[in-house]
Amino acid sequence: FLIACAMVTIPFSMTVGAQRRSEAKASLERARVDRLVQSARGIAIIGTDQVGRINLFSPGAELILGYTPEEVYGHSTRRFHTAEEIERQARGLGCEPAYLSVLRAMATLPPGTAREWEFIRKDGVPRMLSTILSPVTDENGAFLGYVATADDVTDRVETNAALEAALRSE
């Protein structure tokens, strides 16, 4: 009986110990990612679930877009874009002009491919952001949502437009 108990409890206790070490490692990794997101002040980082509801909104996103995380959590990222912008992106990606279709098409671009998107700030001011959209999966490859990183390039876009206008008038 004692041998049978030992044969059951030893592997069980080893498994429990391995799970605890794995949980501790995952917790440390989550804390490291949180610190990285919090320190990226000049870059907007926005995470969503499978249908585009916001579940991560970095301090950089707050600065660039003017919303607090509490104002956007649980809402769709669609709120940052006009219908015209969705249609423009759909034309560029060759997909139907529905928001989720545009997201899916953008997520299939090669990793690291940026597209310029017009975002509307909380105060109504449009800003052009160079955006990379990446799908997020779990360790088994199951789709969990998206993460977007975006850099405000409005000044560069406006400067380029002014230069092009000046060249045309020459």
mmCIF file of N, CA and C in Angstrom, residues 85-110 113-117 131 133:
data_model
loop_
_atom_site.group_PDB
_atom_site.id
_atom_site.type_symbol
_atom_site.label_atom_id
_atom_site.label_comp_id
_atom_site.label_asym_id
_atom_site.label_seq_id
_atom_site.Cartn_x
_atom_site.Cartn_y
_atom_site.Cartn_z
ATOM 1 N N GLU A 85 -12.187 56.272 -43.773
ATOM 2 C CA GLU A 85 -10.878 55.651 -43.545
ATOM 3 C C GLU A 85 -10.961 54.138 -43.689
ATOM 4 N N ILE A 86 -12.033 53.545 -43.206
ATOM 5 C CA ILE A 86 -12.220 52.093 -43.356
ATOM 6 C C ILE A 86 -12.292 51.748 -44.846
ATOM 7 N N GLU A 87 -13.033 52.532 -45.618
ATOM 8 C CA GLU A 87 -13.132 52.297 -47.060
ATOM 9 C C GLU A 87 -11.780 52.474 -47.746
ATOM 10 N N ARG A 88 -11.010 53.485 -47.362
ATOM 11 C CA ARG A 88 -9.683 53.709 -47.949
ATOM 12 C C ARG A 88 -8.767 52.522 -47.670
ATOM 13 N N GLN A 89 -8.793 52.040 -46.430
ATOM 14 C CA GLN A 89 -7.961 50.890 -46.082
ATOM 15 C C GLN A 89 -8.419 49.643 -46.843
ATOM 16 N N ALA A 90 -9.726 49.444 -46.972
ATOM 17 C CA ALA A 90 -10.258 48.282 -47.694
ATOM 18 C C ALA A 90 -9.795 48.298 -49.149
ATOM 19 N N ARG A 91 -9.850 49.478 -49.791
ATOM 20 C CA ARG A 91 -9.379 49.588 -51.174
ATOM 21 C C ARG A 91 -7.903 49.217 -51.266
ATOM 22 N N GLY A 92 -7.107 49.722 -50.337
ATOM 23 C CA GLY A 92 -5.669 49.447 -50.352
ATOM 24 C C GLY A 92 -5.325 47.990 -50.086
ATOM 25 N N LEU A 93 -6.169 47.320 -49.320
ATOM 26 C CA LEU A 93 -5.922 45.916 -48.973
ATOM 27 C C LEU A 93 -6.681 44.944 -49.878
ATOM 28 N N GLY A 94 -7.574 45.469 -50.717
ATOM 29 C CA GLY A 94 -8.322 44.619 -51.626
ATOM 30 C C GLY A 94 -9.329 43.720 -50.938
ATOM 31 N N CYS A 95 -10.032 44.272 -49.955
ATOM 32 C CA CYS A 95 -11.036 43.472 -49.252
ATOM 33 C C CYS A 95 -12.331 44.272 -49.164
ATOM 34 N N GLU A 96 -13.378 43.626 -48.633
ATOM 35 C CA GLU A 96 -14.651 44.327 -48.490
ATOM 36 C C GLU A 96 -14.516 45.418 -47.425
ATOM 37 N N PRO A 97 -15.283 46.503 -47.557
ATOM 38 C CA PRO A 97 -15.131 47.642 -46.655
ATOM 39 C C PRO A 97 -15.847 47.488 -45.315
ATOM 40 N N ALA A 98 -15.689 46.338 -44.690
ATOM 41 C CA ALA A 98 -16.211 46.107 -43.340
ATOM 42 C C ALA A 98 -15.011 46.110 -42.390
ATOM 43 N N TYR A 99 -15.185 46.687 -41.238
ATOM 44 C CA TYR A 99 -14.067 46.889 -40.326
ATOM 45 C C TYR A 99 -13.324 45.600 -39.991
ATOM 46 N N LEU A 100 -14.041 44.547 -39.611
ATOM 47 C CA LEU A 100 -13.362 43.295 -39.255
ATOM 48 C C LEU A 100 -12.669 42.673 -40.467
ATOM 49 N N SER A 101 -13.215 42.856 -41.648
ATOM 50 C CA SER A 101 -12.559 42.358 -42.863
ATOM 51 C C SER A 101 -11.238 43.084 -43.094
ATOM 52 N N VAL A 102 -11.235 44.376 -42.849
ATOM 53 C CA VAL A 102 -10.010 45.164 -43.001
ATOM 54 C C VAL A 102 -8.972 44.707 -41.979
ATOM 55 N N LEU A 103 -9.402 44.480 -40.730
ATOM 56 C CA LEU A 103 -8.466 44.001 -39.710
ATOM 57 C C LEU A 103 -7.867 42.655 -40.100
ATOM 58 N N ARG A 104 -8.719 41.739 -40.544
ATOM 59 C CA ARG A 104 -8.227 40.405 -40.932
ATOM 60 C C ARG A 104 -7.243 40.508 -42.089
ATOM 61 N N ALA A 105 -7.555 41.354 -43.069
ATOM 62 C CA ALA A 105 -6.662 41.518 -44.217
ATOM 63 C C ALA A 105 -5.330 42.127 -43.785
ATOM 64 N N MET A 106 -5.381 43.095 -42.894
ATOM 65 C CA MET A 106 -4.145 43.726 -42.431
ATOM 66 C C MET A 106 -3.297 42.746 -41.626
ATOM 67 N N ALA A 107 -3.950 41.882 -40.858
ATOM 68 C CA ALA A 107 -3.221 40.910 -40.033
ATOM 69 C C ALA A 107 -2.532 39.846 -40.879
ATOM 70 N N THR A 108 -2.934 39.700 -42.144
ATOM 71 C CA THR A 108 -2.292 38.706 -43.010
ATOM 72 C C THR A 108 -1.088 39.277 -43.754
ATOM 73 N N LEU A 109 -0.818 40.573 -43.606
ATOM 74 C CA LEU A 109 0.360 41.162 -44.237
ATOM 75 C C LEU A 109 1.620 40.558 -43.615
ATOM 76 N N PRO A 110 2.740 40.604 -44.318
ATOM 77 C CA PRO A 110 3.980 40.083 -43.722
ATOM 78 C C PRO A 110 4.262 40.763 -42.376
ATOM 79 N N THR A 113 4.817 44.766 -41.299
ATOM 80 C CA THR A 113 4.366 45.666 -42.360
ATOM 81 C C THR A 113 3.494 46.763 -41.752
ATOM 82 N N ALA A 114 3.906 48.001 -41.958
ATOM 83 C CA ALA A 114 3.161 49.141 -41.414
ATOM 84 C C ALA A 114 2.276 49.754 -42.498
ATOM 85 N N ARG A 115 1.127 50.224 -42.082
ATOM 86 C CA ARG A 115 0.218 50.981 -42.942
ATOM 87 C C ARG A 115 -0.158 52.260 -42.207
ATOM 88 N N GLU A 116 -0.305 53.333 -42.961
ATOM 89 C CA GLU A 116 -0.703 54.591 -42.355
ATOM 90 C C GLU A 116 -2.225 54.641 -42.237
ATOM 91 N N TRP A 117 -2.686 54.823 -41.013
ATOM 92 C CA TRP A 117 -4.119 54.891 -40.696
ATOM 93 C C TRP A 117 -4.415 56.259 -40.106
ATOM 94 N N THR A 131 0.904 52.178 -38.478
ATOM 95 C CA THR A 131 0.377 51.117 -37.623
ATOM 96 C C THR A 131 0.796 49.737 -38.118
ATOM 97 N N LEU A 133 -0.228 45.841 -37.308
ATOM 98 C CA LEU A 133 -1.226 45.005 -36.650
ATOM 99 C C LEU A 133 -0.752 43.558 -36.688
#
